Amino acid sequence: MRALEPRLFPYIWRYSKGNQLRICAVVLASLPFYFASLDLPKRIVNDAITGKAYAHGEATAPFLELTVDWPAALGGGTTHLFEGFQLDRFELLLSLSSLFLGLVLINGAFKFWINLQKGMLGERMLRRLRFQLFALMLRFSPETQREVKSSETATIIRDEVEPIGAFIGDAIVVPVFQGCQAATALAFIMMQNIWLGIAAGGMVAVQMIVIPRLRREIIRLSRQRQIASRALAGRVAEVLDGLQAVMLNDTGRWERAEIGGRLYDLYDLRLKIYRRKFAVKYLNNLLAQVTPFLFYAIGGYFALKGELDIGQLVAVLAAYRDLPPPLKELIDWDQQRLDVEVKYETVAAHFGAHRLRPVEREAELPPPRLGSPLRLEGLSLRDPQGGAPIEVGDAEIRLPGRLALVPAGPVAQEFARVLAGLQLPPGGTIRIGDHDLSTLPRRDHAHRIAYAGIQPVLFPGTLRDNVLYGLRVQPLRTHILDLSKTRINEAVKTGNPCDSVDDPWIDFGRLGVRDALDLDDRLLDLLGRLDLGDDLYRFGLGALSSVAHDTPVGQRMIAAREHLREHFAQKGLADLVIPFARGRYNDQATVAENLLFGVPRDTSLTDPRRLAGVPMFREALEKVKLLDELDRMGVAIASNLKDIFADVPPGHPLFRRFSLITPDALPDYLRRLGRLPAAGRLSEADSVAFLALALAYVEPRMRFGLLNQPLTKRIVGARGVVQGFMHGDDGYDVESYDPNRINPRSTVLDNLLFGRIDTVRMHGETLIQREARAVFREFDLERPIQRRGLEKEVGNRGQLLPERVRVRIGLARAILREPEILVVDRVDEHLERGVGTLLDVTEATLPRASLVASLSTDSDPARFPARLALGSAETRLRTAAE
């Protein structure tokens, strides 16, 4: 992907000249019809209304007569192409009026087609531009990646190019279309009366010359505002990324003041723009209104003198009515051009060629192996402390092998990043075999050298998606592209890729697996070697069940459920699991779960705050006379929490212990408690708020003593009514608990236990989990549960996972790519056995690969035969073979 053209119009012409010329050709084809629509009102007034065509007493007059008057140079004379139709005065009026209506429809059709094509062209070019910017962003050099703010680049691609794309469709078509229409109208006026034409032309000249000059200051201010807005977005992103530091240092007031100052500067710039913008608009409207005055005065004068007939005056006024809109469009177009050119140039500068890696062609052949040895030639590294570059010197290490970077520290980390291609060295070169890493294509570099650090980049998606991310390099398309498909056809027109995420991207054959299920087994083996088996098992137990009860796995789950009940009874643990029984209240489930005796199919209704507001649910509680009682329970819960949190600051562990109310919601409940009526029912809003607290209540956890046996019996008795009311066309159905079925809305653990663990007993949950896991292994369910754990969502940047899990996912991703050289940076500190785990995993999965390790502590020489000593600026590089 080449860099953008520095100027806007060369870019437009390069990618859209064919479409622009096609639309312009239609514009020119529409002008005769437009001219005819200007001339026809004169004929309607003169020939039909005032009767000029019947001035000599004729009963009829020709309609649609076509004649050609030849000039004297061609011999003169007249040729009649069509004699036309002879019509009386009334018929002529109707015919001319109908013809005028037809021309209006034809001109409207032309405008519709032209505007539609402009819009399509603009959207296609916007799509092309956004994709080009994204592709250029992928080519950012390591230095650019450090200095460019992600929020600014995202804002440019998302927002700043929007007006550029909208303008591209108008860039050539609008001046041609509107200019030709304005010129046609002006020429028509001059043909009727030269003085009226001169008056109209003078006003047009003033508008076209003076107004754009006055708007230049607006453009300058708009550019300042664009830069300020971009800086604001960058600053907001900085504060968001550093929100933890703001909270720890209580500097929120200073940050608010700083952002407030920036917002005032934006307001001041916008105010200046408004003042000039509306002053120019006032002047433009004034000039537009002066011209009709001149037409009425001058045209009326010539009409009184008999030098201009009424039809001509009406036609001139009608033509002038069509003159201001094109002129306004042209003036607006000129302002938009100046504005968009500035935007485009700033965007092009942001993605300038100096910030990009060289263009690389996609190769069909697999990347070549790098070979051996690893040679350093006059290498220097950037000083992490900001000092002078650290001179490393020359060295040669035979590959494959294990290479430790010593001593452990920032310099070793810097070398690891340089070797991985994440940074460029200030001087010198690194060669592997015959390949210079500074000129090695990025594709070859990425295929042959993998990197794993302590801050892996994880994208929103599942754990499986992130581990497999490094394998999605090229689609395995086995069919010829069908250009008739709209998506592919549009991609070709806009320079977008024809690849689709729905295409197969992972080469199972290269990995030595048969299918996706076999690949999952390989992932589980790899992640198990990295000691993530227990994490995957835990993730899988907490995930929703994805198997049906009539599948082999579902049948084994139901069989394991029965066996678990017997197993717990034999071990004396039966009382530690409270089963889901239709006639029994489950103390470890919430009030809402006991009322529903199942899980809503609408996942949002698992939130008690949403469920409390569902009309059908409230009607069911009204029917069984539980709504008021549960409202009172919610009030009692809020009163208890009010006393508990009276002097507790936000963030205190008590908020996690009593998780019914967040610190942000507590003031709202305090206000609701303060306005409780002395008698009578609560308002609906208060009822929903307090009912939500009652629905989330679990007695053994909160221990407020609000659930007694009569109330629990009434809740159990209400289950049938609640489920009946929740059944309907609104999607609020409930998946009931059934001992013979798998509930797809419940977690895997709930489905296997078919109940809840009693958390009151000390170590009860640990005992149950241990015994249950043994049974799951017996029924060959541990593997499917771990496979379900691969569906765990990692969140933005992996924030839903512990740091040790994130680091190991990054390491697994690098290993799965089967690189020739694996570079690791301090990942050992996040592994169970440190360097031992790292070496065991790499020996088992990458036996022929080289390992280059920057470790958290100095490595054992016996484990790393080659050691590369990197020290201070005075320390020379040395190699040691143990």
CSV table of N, CA and C in Angstrom, one decimal, residues 362 471-478 498-501 503-506:
chain,number,residue,atom,x,y,z
A,362,GLU,N,3.5,-9.2,-1.3
A,362,GLU,CA,3.1,-10.4,-0.7
A,362,GLU,C,3.6,-11.6,-1.6
A,471,LEU,N,-2.0,-17.5,13.8
A,471,LEU,CA,-2.1,-18.4,12.7
A,471,LEU,C,-3.0,-17.9,11.6
A,472,ARG,N,-3.7,-16.8,11.8
A,472,ARG,CA,-4.6,-16.2,10.8
A,472,ARG,C,-3.8,-15.2,10.0
A,473,VAL,N,-3.0,-15.7,9.1
A,473,VAL,CA,-2.1,-14.9,8.3
A,473,VAL,C,-2.6,-14.7,6.9
A,474,GLN,N,-3.2,-15.8,6.4
A,474,GLN,CA,-3.5,-15.8,5.0
A,474,GLN,C,-4.7,-16.7,4.8
A,475,PRO,N,-5.8,-16.3,4.1
A,475,PRO,CA,-6.9,-17.2,3.9
A,475,PRO,C,-6.6,-18.4,2.9
A,476,LEU,N,-7.2,-19.5,3.2
A,476,LEU,CA,-6.9,-20.7,2.4
A,476,LEU,C,-8.1,-20.8,1.4
A,477,ARG,N,-8.1,-19.9,0.4
A,477,ARG,CA,-9.2,-19.9,-0.5
A,477,ARG,C,-8.9,-20.9,-1.6
A,478,THR,N,-9.9,-21.8,-1.8
A,478,THR,CA,-9.8,-22.9,-2.8
A,478,THR,C,-10.7,-22.7,-4.0
A,498,CYS,N,-10.6,-8.6,-0.9
A,498,CYS,CA,-11.7,-9.5,-1.2
A,498,CYS,C,-11.7,-10.6,-0.1
A,499,ASP,N,-10.7,-10.6,0.8
A,499,ASP,CA,-10.7,-11.6,1.9
A,499,ASP,C,-11.9,-11.4,2.8
A,500,SER,N,-12.3,-12.4,3.4
A,500,SER,CA,-13.4,-12.3,4.4
A,500,SER,C,-13.0,-13.1,5.6
A,501,VAL,N,-13.4,-12.6,6.8
A,501,VAL,CA,-13.1,-13.4,8.0
A,501,VAL,C,-13.9,-14.7,8.0
A,503,ASP,N,-13.8,-16.8,5.6
A,503,ASP,CA,-13.0,-17.7,4.8
A,503,ASP,C,-12.2,-18.6,5.8
A,504,PRO,N,-11.8,-19.8,5.5
A,504,PRO,CA,-10.9,-20.5,6.3
A,504,PRO,C,-9.5,-19.9,6.4
A,505,TRP,N,-8.9,-19.6,7.5
A,505,TRP,CA,-7.6,-19.0,7.7
A,505,TRP,C,-6.6,-19.9,8.3
A,506,ILE,N,-7.0,-20.9,9.0
A,506,ILE,CA,-6.0,-21.8,9.7
A,506,ILE,C,-5.8,-23.0,8.9
